[in-house]
Short mmCIF file of C-alpha atoms in Angstrom, two decimals:
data_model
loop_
_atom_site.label_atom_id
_atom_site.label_comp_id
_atom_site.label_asym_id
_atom_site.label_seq_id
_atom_site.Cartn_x
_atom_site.Cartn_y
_atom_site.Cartn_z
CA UNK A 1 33.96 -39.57 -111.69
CA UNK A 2 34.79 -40.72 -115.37
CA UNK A 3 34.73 -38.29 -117.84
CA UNK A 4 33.37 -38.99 -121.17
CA UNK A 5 35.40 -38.42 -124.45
CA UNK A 6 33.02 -36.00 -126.41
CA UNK A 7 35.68 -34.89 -129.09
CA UNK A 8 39.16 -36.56 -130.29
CA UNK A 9 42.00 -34.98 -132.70
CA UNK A 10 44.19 -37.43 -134.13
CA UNK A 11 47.07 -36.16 -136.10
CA UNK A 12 45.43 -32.98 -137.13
CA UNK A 13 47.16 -30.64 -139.29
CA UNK A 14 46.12 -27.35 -140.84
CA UNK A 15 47.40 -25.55 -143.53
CA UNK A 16 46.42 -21.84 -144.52
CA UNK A 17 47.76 -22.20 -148.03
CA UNK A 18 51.57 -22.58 -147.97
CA UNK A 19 51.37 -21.58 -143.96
CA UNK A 20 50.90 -24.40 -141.69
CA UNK A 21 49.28 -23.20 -138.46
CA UNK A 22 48.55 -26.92 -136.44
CA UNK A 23 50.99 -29.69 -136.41
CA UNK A 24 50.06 -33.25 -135.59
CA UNK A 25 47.86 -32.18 -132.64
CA UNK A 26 46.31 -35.18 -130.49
CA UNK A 27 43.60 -33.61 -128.13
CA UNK A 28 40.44 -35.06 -125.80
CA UNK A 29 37.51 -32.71 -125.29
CA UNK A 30 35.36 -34.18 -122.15
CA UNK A 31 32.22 -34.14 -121.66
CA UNK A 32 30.86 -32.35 -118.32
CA UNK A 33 34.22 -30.38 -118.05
CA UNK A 34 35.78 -26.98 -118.99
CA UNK A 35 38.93 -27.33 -121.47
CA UNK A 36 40.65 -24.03 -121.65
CA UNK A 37 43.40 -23.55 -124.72
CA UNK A 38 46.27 -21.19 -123.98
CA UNK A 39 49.27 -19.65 -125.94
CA UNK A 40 50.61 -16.74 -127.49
CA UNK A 41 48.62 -15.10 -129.98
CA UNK A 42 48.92 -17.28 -133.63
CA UNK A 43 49.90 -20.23 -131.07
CA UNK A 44 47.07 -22.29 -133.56
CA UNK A 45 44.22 -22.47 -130.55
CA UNK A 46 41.78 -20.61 -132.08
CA UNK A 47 42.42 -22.09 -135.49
CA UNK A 48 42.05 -25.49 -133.29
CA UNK A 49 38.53 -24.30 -132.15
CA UNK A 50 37.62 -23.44 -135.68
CA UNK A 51 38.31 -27.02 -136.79
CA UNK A 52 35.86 -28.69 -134.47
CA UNK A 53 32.52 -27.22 -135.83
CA UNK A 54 34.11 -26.79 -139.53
CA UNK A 55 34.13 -23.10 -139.04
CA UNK A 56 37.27 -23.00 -141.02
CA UNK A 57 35.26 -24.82 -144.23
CA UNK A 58 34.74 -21.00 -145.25
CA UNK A 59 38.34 -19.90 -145.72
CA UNK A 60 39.48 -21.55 -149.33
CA UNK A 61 42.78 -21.80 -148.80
CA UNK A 62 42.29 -23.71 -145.14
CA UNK A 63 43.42 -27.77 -145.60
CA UNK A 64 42.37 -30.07 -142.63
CA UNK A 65 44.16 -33.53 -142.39
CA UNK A 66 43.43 -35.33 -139.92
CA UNK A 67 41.10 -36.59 -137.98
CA UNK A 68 38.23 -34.84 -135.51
CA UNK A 69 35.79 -36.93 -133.91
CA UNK A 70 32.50 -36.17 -132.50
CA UNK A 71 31.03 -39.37 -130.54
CA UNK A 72 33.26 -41.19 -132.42
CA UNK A 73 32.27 -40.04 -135.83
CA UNK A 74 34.45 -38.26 -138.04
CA UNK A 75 32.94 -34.58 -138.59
CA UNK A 76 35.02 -34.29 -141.79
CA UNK A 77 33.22 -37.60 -142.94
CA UNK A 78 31.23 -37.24 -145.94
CA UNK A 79 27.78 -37.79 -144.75
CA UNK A 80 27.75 -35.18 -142.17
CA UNK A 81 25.93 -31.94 -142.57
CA UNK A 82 27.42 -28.84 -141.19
CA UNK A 83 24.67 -27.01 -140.47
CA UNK A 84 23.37 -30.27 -138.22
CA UNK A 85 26.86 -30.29 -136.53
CA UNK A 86 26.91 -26.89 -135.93
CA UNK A 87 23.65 -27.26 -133.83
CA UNK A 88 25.33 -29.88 -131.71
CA UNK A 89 28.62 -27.98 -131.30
CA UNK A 90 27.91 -24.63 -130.64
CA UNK A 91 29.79 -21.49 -130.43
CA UNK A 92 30.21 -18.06 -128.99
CA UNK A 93 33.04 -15.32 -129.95
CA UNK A 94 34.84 -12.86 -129.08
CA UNK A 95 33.34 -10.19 -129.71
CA UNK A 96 29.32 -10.32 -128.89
CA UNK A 97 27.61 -10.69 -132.20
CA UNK A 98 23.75 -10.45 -131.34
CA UNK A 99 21.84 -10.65 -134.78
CA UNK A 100 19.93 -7.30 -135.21
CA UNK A 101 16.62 -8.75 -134.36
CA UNK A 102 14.74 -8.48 -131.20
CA UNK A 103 16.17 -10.51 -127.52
CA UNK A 104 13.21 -12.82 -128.13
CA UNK A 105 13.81 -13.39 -132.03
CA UNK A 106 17.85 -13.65 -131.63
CA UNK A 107 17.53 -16.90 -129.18
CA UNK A 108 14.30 -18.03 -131.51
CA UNK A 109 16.56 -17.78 -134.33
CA UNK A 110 18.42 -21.17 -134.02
CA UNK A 111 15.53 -23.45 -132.60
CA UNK A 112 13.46 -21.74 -135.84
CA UNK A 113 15.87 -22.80 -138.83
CA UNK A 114 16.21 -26.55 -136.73
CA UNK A 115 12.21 -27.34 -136.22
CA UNK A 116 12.85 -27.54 -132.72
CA UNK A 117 9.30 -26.05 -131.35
CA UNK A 118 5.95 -27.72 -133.53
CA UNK A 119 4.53 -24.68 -132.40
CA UNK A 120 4.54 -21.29 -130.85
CA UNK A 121 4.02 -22.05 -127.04
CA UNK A 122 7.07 -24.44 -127.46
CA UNK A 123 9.47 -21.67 -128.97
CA UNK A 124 8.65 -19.34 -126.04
CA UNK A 125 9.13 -22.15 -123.76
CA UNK A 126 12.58 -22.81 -125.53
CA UNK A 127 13.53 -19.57 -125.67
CA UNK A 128 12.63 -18.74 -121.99
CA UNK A 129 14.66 -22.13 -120.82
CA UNK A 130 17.96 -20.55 -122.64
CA UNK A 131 17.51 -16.72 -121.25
CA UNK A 132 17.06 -18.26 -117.52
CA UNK A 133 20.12 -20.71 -118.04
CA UNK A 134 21.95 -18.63 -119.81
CA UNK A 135 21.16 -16.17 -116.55
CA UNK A 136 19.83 -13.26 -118.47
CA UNK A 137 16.01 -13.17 -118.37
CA UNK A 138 15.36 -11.52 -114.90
CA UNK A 139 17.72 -8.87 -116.91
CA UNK A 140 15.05 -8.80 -120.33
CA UNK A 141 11.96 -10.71 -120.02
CA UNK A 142 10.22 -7.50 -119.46
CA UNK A 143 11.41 -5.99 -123.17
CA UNK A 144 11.95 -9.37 -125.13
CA UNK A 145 10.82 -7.77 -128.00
CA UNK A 146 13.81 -4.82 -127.57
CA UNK A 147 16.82 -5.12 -130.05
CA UNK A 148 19.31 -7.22 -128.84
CA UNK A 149 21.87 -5.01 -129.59
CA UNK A 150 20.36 -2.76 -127.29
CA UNK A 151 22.03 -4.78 -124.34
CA UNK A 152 24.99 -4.15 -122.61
CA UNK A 153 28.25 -6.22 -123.65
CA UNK A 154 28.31 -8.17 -121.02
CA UNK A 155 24.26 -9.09 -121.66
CA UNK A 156 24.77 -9.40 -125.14
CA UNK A 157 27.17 -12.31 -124.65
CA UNK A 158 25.35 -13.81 -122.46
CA UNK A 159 22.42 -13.38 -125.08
CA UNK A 160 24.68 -15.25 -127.62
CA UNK A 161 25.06 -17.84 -125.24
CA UNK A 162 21.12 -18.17 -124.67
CA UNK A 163 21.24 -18.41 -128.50
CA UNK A 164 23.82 -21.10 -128.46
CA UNK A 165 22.17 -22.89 -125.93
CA UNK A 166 18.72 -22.67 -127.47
CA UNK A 167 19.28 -25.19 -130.27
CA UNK A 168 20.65 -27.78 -127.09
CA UNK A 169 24.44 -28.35 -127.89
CA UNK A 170 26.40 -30.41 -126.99
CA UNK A 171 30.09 -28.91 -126.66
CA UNK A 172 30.20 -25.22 -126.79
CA UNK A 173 33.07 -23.38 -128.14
CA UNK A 174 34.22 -20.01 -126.74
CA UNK A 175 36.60 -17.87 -128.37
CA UNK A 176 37.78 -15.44 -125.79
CA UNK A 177 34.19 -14.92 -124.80
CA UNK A 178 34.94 -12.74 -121.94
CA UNK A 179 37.77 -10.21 -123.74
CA UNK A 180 35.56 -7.64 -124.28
CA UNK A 181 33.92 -7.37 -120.82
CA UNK A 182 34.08 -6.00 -117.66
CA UNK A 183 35.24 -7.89 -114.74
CA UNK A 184 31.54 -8.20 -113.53
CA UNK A 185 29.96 -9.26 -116.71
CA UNK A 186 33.43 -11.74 -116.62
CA UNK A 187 32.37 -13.58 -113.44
CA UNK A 188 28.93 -14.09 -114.66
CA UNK A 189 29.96 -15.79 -117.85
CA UNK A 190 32.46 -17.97 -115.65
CA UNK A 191 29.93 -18.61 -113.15
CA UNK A 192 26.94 -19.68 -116.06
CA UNK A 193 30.47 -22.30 -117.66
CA UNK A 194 30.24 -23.64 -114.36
CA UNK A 195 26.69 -24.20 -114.41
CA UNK A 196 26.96 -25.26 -118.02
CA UNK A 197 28.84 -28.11 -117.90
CA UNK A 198 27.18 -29.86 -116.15
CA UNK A 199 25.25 -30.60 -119.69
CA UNK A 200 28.04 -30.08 -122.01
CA UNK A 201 31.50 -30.07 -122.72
CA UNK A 202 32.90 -26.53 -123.12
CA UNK A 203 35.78 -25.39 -124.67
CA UNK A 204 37.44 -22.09 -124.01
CA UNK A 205 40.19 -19.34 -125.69
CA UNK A 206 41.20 -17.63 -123.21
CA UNK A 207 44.33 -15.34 -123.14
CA UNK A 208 43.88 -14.73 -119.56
CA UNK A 209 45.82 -17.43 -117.46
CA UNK A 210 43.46 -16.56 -113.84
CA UNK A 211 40.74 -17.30 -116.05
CA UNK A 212 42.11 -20.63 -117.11
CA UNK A 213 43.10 -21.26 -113.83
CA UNK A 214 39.31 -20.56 -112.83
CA UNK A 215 37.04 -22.25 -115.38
CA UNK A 216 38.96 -24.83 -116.48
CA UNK A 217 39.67 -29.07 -114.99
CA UNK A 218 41.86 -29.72 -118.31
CA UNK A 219 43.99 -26.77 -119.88
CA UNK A 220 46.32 -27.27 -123.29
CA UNK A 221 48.80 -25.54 -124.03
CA UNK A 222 49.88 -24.58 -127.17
CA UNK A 223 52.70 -22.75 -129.28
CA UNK A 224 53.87 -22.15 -132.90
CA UNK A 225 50.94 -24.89 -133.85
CA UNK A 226 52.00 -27.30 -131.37
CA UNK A 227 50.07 -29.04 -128.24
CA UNK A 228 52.98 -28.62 -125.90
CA UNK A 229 51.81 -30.03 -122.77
CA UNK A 230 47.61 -30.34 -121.92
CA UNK A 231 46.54 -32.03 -118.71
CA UNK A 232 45.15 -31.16 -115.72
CA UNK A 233 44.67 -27.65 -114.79
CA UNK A 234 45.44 -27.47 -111.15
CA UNK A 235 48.57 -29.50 -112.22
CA UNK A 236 49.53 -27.00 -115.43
CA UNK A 237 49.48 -24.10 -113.10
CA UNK A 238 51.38 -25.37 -109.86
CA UNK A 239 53.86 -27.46 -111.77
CA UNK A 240 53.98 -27.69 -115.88
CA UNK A 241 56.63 -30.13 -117.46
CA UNK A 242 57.68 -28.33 -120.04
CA UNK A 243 59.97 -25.30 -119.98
CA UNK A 244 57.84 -23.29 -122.73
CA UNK A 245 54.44 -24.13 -120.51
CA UNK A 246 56.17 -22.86 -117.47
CA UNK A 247 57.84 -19.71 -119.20
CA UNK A 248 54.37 -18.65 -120.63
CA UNK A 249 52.12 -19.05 -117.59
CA UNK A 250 54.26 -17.17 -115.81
CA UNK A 251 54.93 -14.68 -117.96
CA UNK A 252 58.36 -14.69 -118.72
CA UNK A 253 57.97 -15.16 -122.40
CA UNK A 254 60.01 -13.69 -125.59
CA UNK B 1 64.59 -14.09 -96.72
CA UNK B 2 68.35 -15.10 -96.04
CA UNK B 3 68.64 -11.98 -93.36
CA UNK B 4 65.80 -13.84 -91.31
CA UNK B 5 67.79 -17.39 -92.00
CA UNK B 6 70.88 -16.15 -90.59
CA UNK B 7 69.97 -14.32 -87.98
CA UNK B 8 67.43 -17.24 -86.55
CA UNK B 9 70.59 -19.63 -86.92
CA UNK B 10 72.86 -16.67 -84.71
CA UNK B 11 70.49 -16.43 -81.84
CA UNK B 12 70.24 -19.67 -81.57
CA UNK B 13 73.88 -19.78 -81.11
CA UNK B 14 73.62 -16.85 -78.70
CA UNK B 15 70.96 -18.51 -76.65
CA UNK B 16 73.25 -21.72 -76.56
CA UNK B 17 76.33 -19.75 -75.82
CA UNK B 18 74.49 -17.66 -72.72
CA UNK B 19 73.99 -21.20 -71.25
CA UNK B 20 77.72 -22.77 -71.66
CA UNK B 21 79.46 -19.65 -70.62
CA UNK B 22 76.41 -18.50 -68.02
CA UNK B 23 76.51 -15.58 -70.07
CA UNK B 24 73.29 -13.40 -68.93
CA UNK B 25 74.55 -10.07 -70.74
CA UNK B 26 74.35 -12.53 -74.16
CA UNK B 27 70.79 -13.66 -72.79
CA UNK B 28 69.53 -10.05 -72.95
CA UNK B 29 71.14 -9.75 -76.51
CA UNK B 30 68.75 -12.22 -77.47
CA UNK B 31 65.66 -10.45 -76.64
CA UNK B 32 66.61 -7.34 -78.96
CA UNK B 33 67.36 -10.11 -81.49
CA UNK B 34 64.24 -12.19 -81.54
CA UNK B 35 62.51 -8.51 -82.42
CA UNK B 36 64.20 -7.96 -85.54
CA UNK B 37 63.33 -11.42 -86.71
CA UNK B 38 59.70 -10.56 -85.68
CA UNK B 39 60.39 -7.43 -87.73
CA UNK B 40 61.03 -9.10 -91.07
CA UNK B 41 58.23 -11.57 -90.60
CA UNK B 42 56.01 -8.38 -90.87
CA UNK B 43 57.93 -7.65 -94.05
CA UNK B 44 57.65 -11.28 -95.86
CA UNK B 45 53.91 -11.20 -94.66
CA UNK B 46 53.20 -7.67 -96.51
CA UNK B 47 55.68 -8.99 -99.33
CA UNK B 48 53.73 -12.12 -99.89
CA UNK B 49 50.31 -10.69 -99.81
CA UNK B 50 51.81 -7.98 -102.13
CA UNK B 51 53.05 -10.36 -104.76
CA UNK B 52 49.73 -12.87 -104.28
CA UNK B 53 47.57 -9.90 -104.98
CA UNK B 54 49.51 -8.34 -108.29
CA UNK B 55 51.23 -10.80 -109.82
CA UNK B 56 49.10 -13.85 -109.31
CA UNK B 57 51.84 -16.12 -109.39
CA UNK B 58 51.74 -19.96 -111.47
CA UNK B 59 53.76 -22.47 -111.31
CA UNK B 60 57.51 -22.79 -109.77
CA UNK B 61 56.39 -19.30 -108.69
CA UNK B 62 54.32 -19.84 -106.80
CA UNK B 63 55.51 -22.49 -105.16
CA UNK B 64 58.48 -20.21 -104.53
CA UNK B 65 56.10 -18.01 -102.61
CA UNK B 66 54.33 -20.51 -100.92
CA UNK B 67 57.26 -21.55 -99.53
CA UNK B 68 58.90 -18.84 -98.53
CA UNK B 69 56.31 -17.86 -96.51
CA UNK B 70 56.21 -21.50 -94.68
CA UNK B 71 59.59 -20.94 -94.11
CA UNK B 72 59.39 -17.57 -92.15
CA UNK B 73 56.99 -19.26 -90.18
CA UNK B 74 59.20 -21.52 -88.60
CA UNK B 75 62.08 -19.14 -88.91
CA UNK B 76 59.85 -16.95 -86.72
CA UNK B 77 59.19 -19.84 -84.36
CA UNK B 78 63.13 -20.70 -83.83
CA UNK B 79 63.94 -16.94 -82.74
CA UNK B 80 61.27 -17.58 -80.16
CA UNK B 81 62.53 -21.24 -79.27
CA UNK B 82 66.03 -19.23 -78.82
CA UNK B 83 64.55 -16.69 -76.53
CA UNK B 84 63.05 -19.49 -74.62
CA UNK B 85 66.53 -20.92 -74.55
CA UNK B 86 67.93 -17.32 -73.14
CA UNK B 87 65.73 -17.09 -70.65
CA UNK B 88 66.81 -20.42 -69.28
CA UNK B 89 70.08 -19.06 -69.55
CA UNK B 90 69.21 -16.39 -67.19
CA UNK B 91 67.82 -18.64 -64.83
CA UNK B 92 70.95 -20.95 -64.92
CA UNK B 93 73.80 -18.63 -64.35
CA UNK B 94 73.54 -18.98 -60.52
CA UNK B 95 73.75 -23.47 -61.15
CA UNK B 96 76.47 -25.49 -59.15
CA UNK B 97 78.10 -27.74 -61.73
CA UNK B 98 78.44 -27.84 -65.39
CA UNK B 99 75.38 -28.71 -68.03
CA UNK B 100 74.94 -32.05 -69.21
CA UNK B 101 77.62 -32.95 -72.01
CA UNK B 102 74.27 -34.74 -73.75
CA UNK B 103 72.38 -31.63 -73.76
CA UNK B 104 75.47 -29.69 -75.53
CA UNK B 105 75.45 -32.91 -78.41
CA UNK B 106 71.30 -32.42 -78.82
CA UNK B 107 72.28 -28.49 -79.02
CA UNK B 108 74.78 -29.73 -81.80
CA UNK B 109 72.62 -32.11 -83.36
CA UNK B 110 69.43 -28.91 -83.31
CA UNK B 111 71.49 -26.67 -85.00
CA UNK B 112 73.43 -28.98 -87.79
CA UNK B 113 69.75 -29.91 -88.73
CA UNK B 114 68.72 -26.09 -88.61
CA UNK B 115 72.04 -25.04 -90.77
CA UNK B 116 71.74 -28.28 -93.40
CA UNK B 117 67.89 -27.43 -94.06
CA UNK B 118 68.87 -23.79 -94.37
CA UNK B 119 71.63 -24.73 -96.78
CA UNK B 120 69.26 -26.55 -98.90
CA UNK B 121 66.68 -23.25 -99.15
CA UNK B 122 69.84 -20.96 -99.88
CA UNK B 123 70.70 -23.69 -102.99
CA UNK B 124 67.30 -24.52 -103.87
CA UNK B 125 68.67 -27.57 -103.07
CA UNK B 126 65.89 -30.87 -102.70
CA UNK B 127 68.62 -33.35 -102.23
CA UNK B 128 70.13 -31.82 -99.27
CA UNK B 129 66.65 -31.05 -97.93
CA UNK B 130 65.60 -34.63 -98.64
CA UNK B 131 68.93 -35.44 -96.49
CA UNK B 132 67.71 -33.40 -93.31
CA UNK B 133 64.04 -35.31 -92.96
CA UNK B 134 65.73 -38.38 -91.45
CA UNK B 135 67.95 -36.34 -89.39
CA UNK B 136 65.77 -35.36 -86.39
CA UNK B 137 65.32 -39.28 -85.28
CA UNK B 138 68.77 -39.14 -83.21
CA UNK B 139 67.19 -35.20 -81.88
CA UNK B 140 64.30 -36.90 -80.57
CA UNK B 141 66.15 -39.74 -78.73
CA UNK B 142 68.59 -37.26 -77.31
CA UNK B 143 65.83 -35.36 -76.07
CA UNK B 144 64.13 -38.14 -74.25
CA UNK B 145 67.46 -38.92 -72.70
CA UNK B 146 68.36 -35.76 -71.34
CA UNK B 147 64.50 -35.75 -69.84
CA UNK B 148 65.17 -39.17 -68.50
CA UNK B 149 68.19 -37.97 -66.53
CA UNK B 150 67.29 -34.72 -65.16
CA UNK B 151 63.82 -36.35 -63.77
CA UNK B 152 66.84 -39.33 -61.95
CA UNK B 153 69.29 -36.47 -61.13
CA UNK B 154 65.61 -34.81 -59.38
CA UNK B 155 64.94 -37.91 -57.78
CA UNK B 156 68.75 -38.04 -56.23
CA UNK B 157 69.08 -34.39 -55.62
CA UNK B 158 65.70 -32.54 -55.19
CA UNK B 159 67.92 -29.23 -54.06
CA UNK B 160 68.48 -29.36 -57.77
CA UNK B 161 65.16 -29.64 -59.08
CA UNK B 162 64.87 -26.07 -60.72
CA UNK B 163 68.22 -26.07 -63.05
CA UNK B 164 67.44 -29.61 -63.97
CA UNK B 165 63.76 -28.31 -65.09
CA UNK B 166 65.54 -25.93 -67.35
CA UNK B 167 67.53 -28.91 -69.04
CA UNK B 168 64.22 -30.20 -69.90
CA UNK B 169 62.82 -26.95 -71.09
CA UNK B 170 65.81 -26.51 -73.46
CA UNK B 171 65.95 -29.78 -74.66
CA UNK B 172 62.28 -29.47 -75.31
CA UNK B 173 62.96 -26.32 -77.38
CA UNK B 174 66.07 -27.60 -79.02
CA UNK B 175 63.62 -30.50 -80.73
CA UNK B 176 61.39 -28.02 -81.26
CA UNK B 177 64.32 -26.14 -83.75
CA UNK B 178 64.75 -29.30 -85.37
CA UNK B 179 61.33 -29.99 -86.19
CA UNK B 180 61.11 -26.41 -87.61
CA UNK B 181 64.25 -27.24 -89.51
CA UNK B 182 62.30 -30.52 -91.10
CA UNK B 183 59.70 -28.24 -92.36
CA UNK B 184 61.83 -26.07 -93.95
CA UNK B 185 63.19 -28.85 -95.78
CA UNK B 186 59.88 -30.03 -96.58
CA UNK B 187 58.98 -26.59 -97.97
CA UNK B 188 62.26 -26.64 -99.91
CA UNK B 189 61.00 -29.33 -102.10
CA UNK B 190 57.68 -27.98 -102.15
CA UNK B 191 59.39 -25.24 -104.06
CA UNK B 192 61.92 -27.25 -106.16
CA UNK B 193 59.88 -30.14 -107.08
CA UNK B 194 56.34 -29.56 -106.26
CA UNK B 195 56.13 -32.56 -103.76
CA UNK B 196 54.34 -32.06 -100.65
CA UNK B 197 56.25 -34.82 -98.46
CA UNK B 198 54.88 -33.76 -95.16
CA UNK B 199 53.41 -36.23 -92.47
CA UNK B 200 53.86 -38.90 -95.83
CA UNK B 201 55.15 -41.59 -93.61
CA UNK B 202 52.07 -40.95 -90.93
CA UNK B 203 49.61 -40.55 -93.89
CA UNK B 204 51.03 -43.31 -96.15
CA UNK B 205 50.71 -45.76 -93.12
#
């Protein structure tokens, strides 16, 4: 199977003021696969993931040179409009950040601001779509008007996901998405990527190397704001190139 | 790891020796032997499912593990090729005559292969393993040879039949050695430079 390119960076460096934190990174984000970004902590990955949906924009002192692409369109260009591309490249965190509104009104939310349903029929349908993909409404559709904080971590992320999903993405961004959950509420999230991409590219933060090793057909590896070695993941984890790749996976770092 | 090596390459030598001297107190020896090998394949099972399950090993790692644990298979397997031997030995310390000077050069040949390819795991060493794959050729020649003339020397001499069965059955396990010796230099560079080279010449063709 060919693989589409969904996202290119081309000679991308960032600066946070005087403090450069990427350096001349080349990377291809695929459509219908998992891309997982590993390194040490401050390796640049997550400032990497911040870059491709202009999440950085709000720091001041953040510079992007460089190029990102999106479909072959430059998302730095100057006609694009970052709350649009933010609706095609969505994102989920770390930590889960439901919005204090009800289950029903938190996945709404997006599809709301966007005009996505002409009417009210359509916004359940969306938002019922997003809670069965994003395999949480057997869980909630009995108390969809509960707070969504009200869930359990491992519920709420997958409620951020049904909100990330609602507004139909195409790439979505996690930033160690499964960090804060238990190994239970990790295999569902890893199970509902693999269902996932079948529609989208995804692109993952992960500190854990299994889960890299799991999700993931391309991993990158990166260190001190560098793209050391990327490629396929079976490949990274049985036999990397480089030394720093090799000394990282397996732990034998610093 | 290395115990299991050595000791798999000394019974073999036992087993051997039991037959050229008709040596059926060595024979025994063997026996005892093989058990201690079977003993540390316990171990390097336990040890590998022990490091699978908490360290999760990546990369050279793992291959390291993946291969050691290929090797103790057919470490395993020459201890009971060399008990096979032994027991031969038994039978053949009542022969007339002496053995067949081309089974003692396939017993040379067996256990060159079987000390080279152990060399190379001991050095992490993929050019002396990629040395040993051609090696078993002039094994498996020998070995059809020595079959060839016991089945004549049965033919001439049917009295004879039984000892000249036993020169097949060790020449039979002597190949057998060296084709355990081949995949430990196979699993050598599985570990050194993550190539699987097995059956490539069958599969490439």
């Amino acid at each position: 199977m060919q693989y589409l390119t969904k996202i290119t960076a081309r000679d991308l460096n960032v600066h946070y003021g005087e403090k450069q934190a990427l350096f001349n990174v080349n990377l291809d984000i695929r459509k219908n696969q998992v891309t997982s970004l590993i390194g040490p902590s401050g390796c640049g990955k997550s400032t990497f993931l911040r870059c491709i949906n202009r999440m950085n924009d709000v720091i001041p002192t953040c510079r992007v040179d460089g190029k990102i692409t999106l479909d072959g369109v430059d998302v730095y260009g100057d006609d694009i409009d970052v709350v649009q591309l933010r609706a095609r490249i969505g994102m989920v965190f770390q930590k889960p950040n439901p919005f204090p509104k009800s289950i029903y009104d938190n996945v709404a939310y997006g599809a709301r601001i966007h005009g996505l349903a002409k009417d009210p029929t359509e916004l359940d349908e969306i938002v019922m779509t997003s809670l069965e993909r994003a395999g949480l409404l057997a869980e909630v559709e009995d108390r969809l008007a509960d707070p969504g904080t009200g869930l359990s971590g491992g519920q709420q992320q997958r409620l951020c996901i049904a909100r990330a999903i609602a507004v139909s993405p195409e790439v979505i961004l996690m930033d160690e998405p499964c960090s804060a959950l238990d190994p239970i509420a990790t295999a569902k999230i890893e199970e509902l990527m693999g269902e996932l991409v079948e529609n989208y590219a995804i692109v993952i933060v992960t500190h854990s190397m299994q889960q890299a090793a799991r999700v993931s057909a391309r991993t990158a590896f990166f260190h001190m704001g560098y793209v050391v070695e990327e490629g396929d993941t079976a490949r990274i984890f049985t036999d990397p190139t480089d030394e720093r790749t090799r000394d990282y996976i397996t732990g034998r770092f610093g | 790891m290395l115990r299991m090596a050595s000791l798999s390459e000394a019974i073999l030598e036992k087993s051997l020796q039991a037959i050229w001297n008709s040596d059926v107190a060595s024979a025994r020896e063997v026996q005892a032997d093989d058990l201690e090998i079977d003993r540390i394949d316990v171990e390097i099972d336990e040890g590998v499912l022990r490091l699978l399950a908490t360290h999760a090993p990546v990369a050279d790692d793992l291959r390291e593990v993946i291969a050691a644990k290929m090797i103790a298979v057919d470490l395993e397997r020459v201890g009971d090729l060399a008990r096979n031997v032994a027991k031969s030995a038994v039978r053949l310390s009542e022969r007339s005559g002496g053995t067949p000077p081309l089974l003692r050069t396939l017993a040379d040949e067996s256990q060159r292969i079987l000390r080279h390819s152990l060399d190379a795991f001991a050095e992490r060493d993929p050019a002396r393993a990629a040395e040993v794959l051609g090696e078993d050729d002039q094994v498996d020649e020998d070995q059809d040879r020595v079959i060839l003339d016991a089945i004549n020397e049965i033919r001439a001499h049917p009295e004879f039949a039984s000892q000249e069965l036993d020169y097949i059955l060790i020449a039979k396990n002597l190949e057998r050695v060296a084709d355990h010796a081949t995949n430990i230099a196979e699993a050598v560079i599985l570990a050194t430079q993550a190539r699987i080279v097995k059956h490539a010449d069958k599969l490439a063709g």
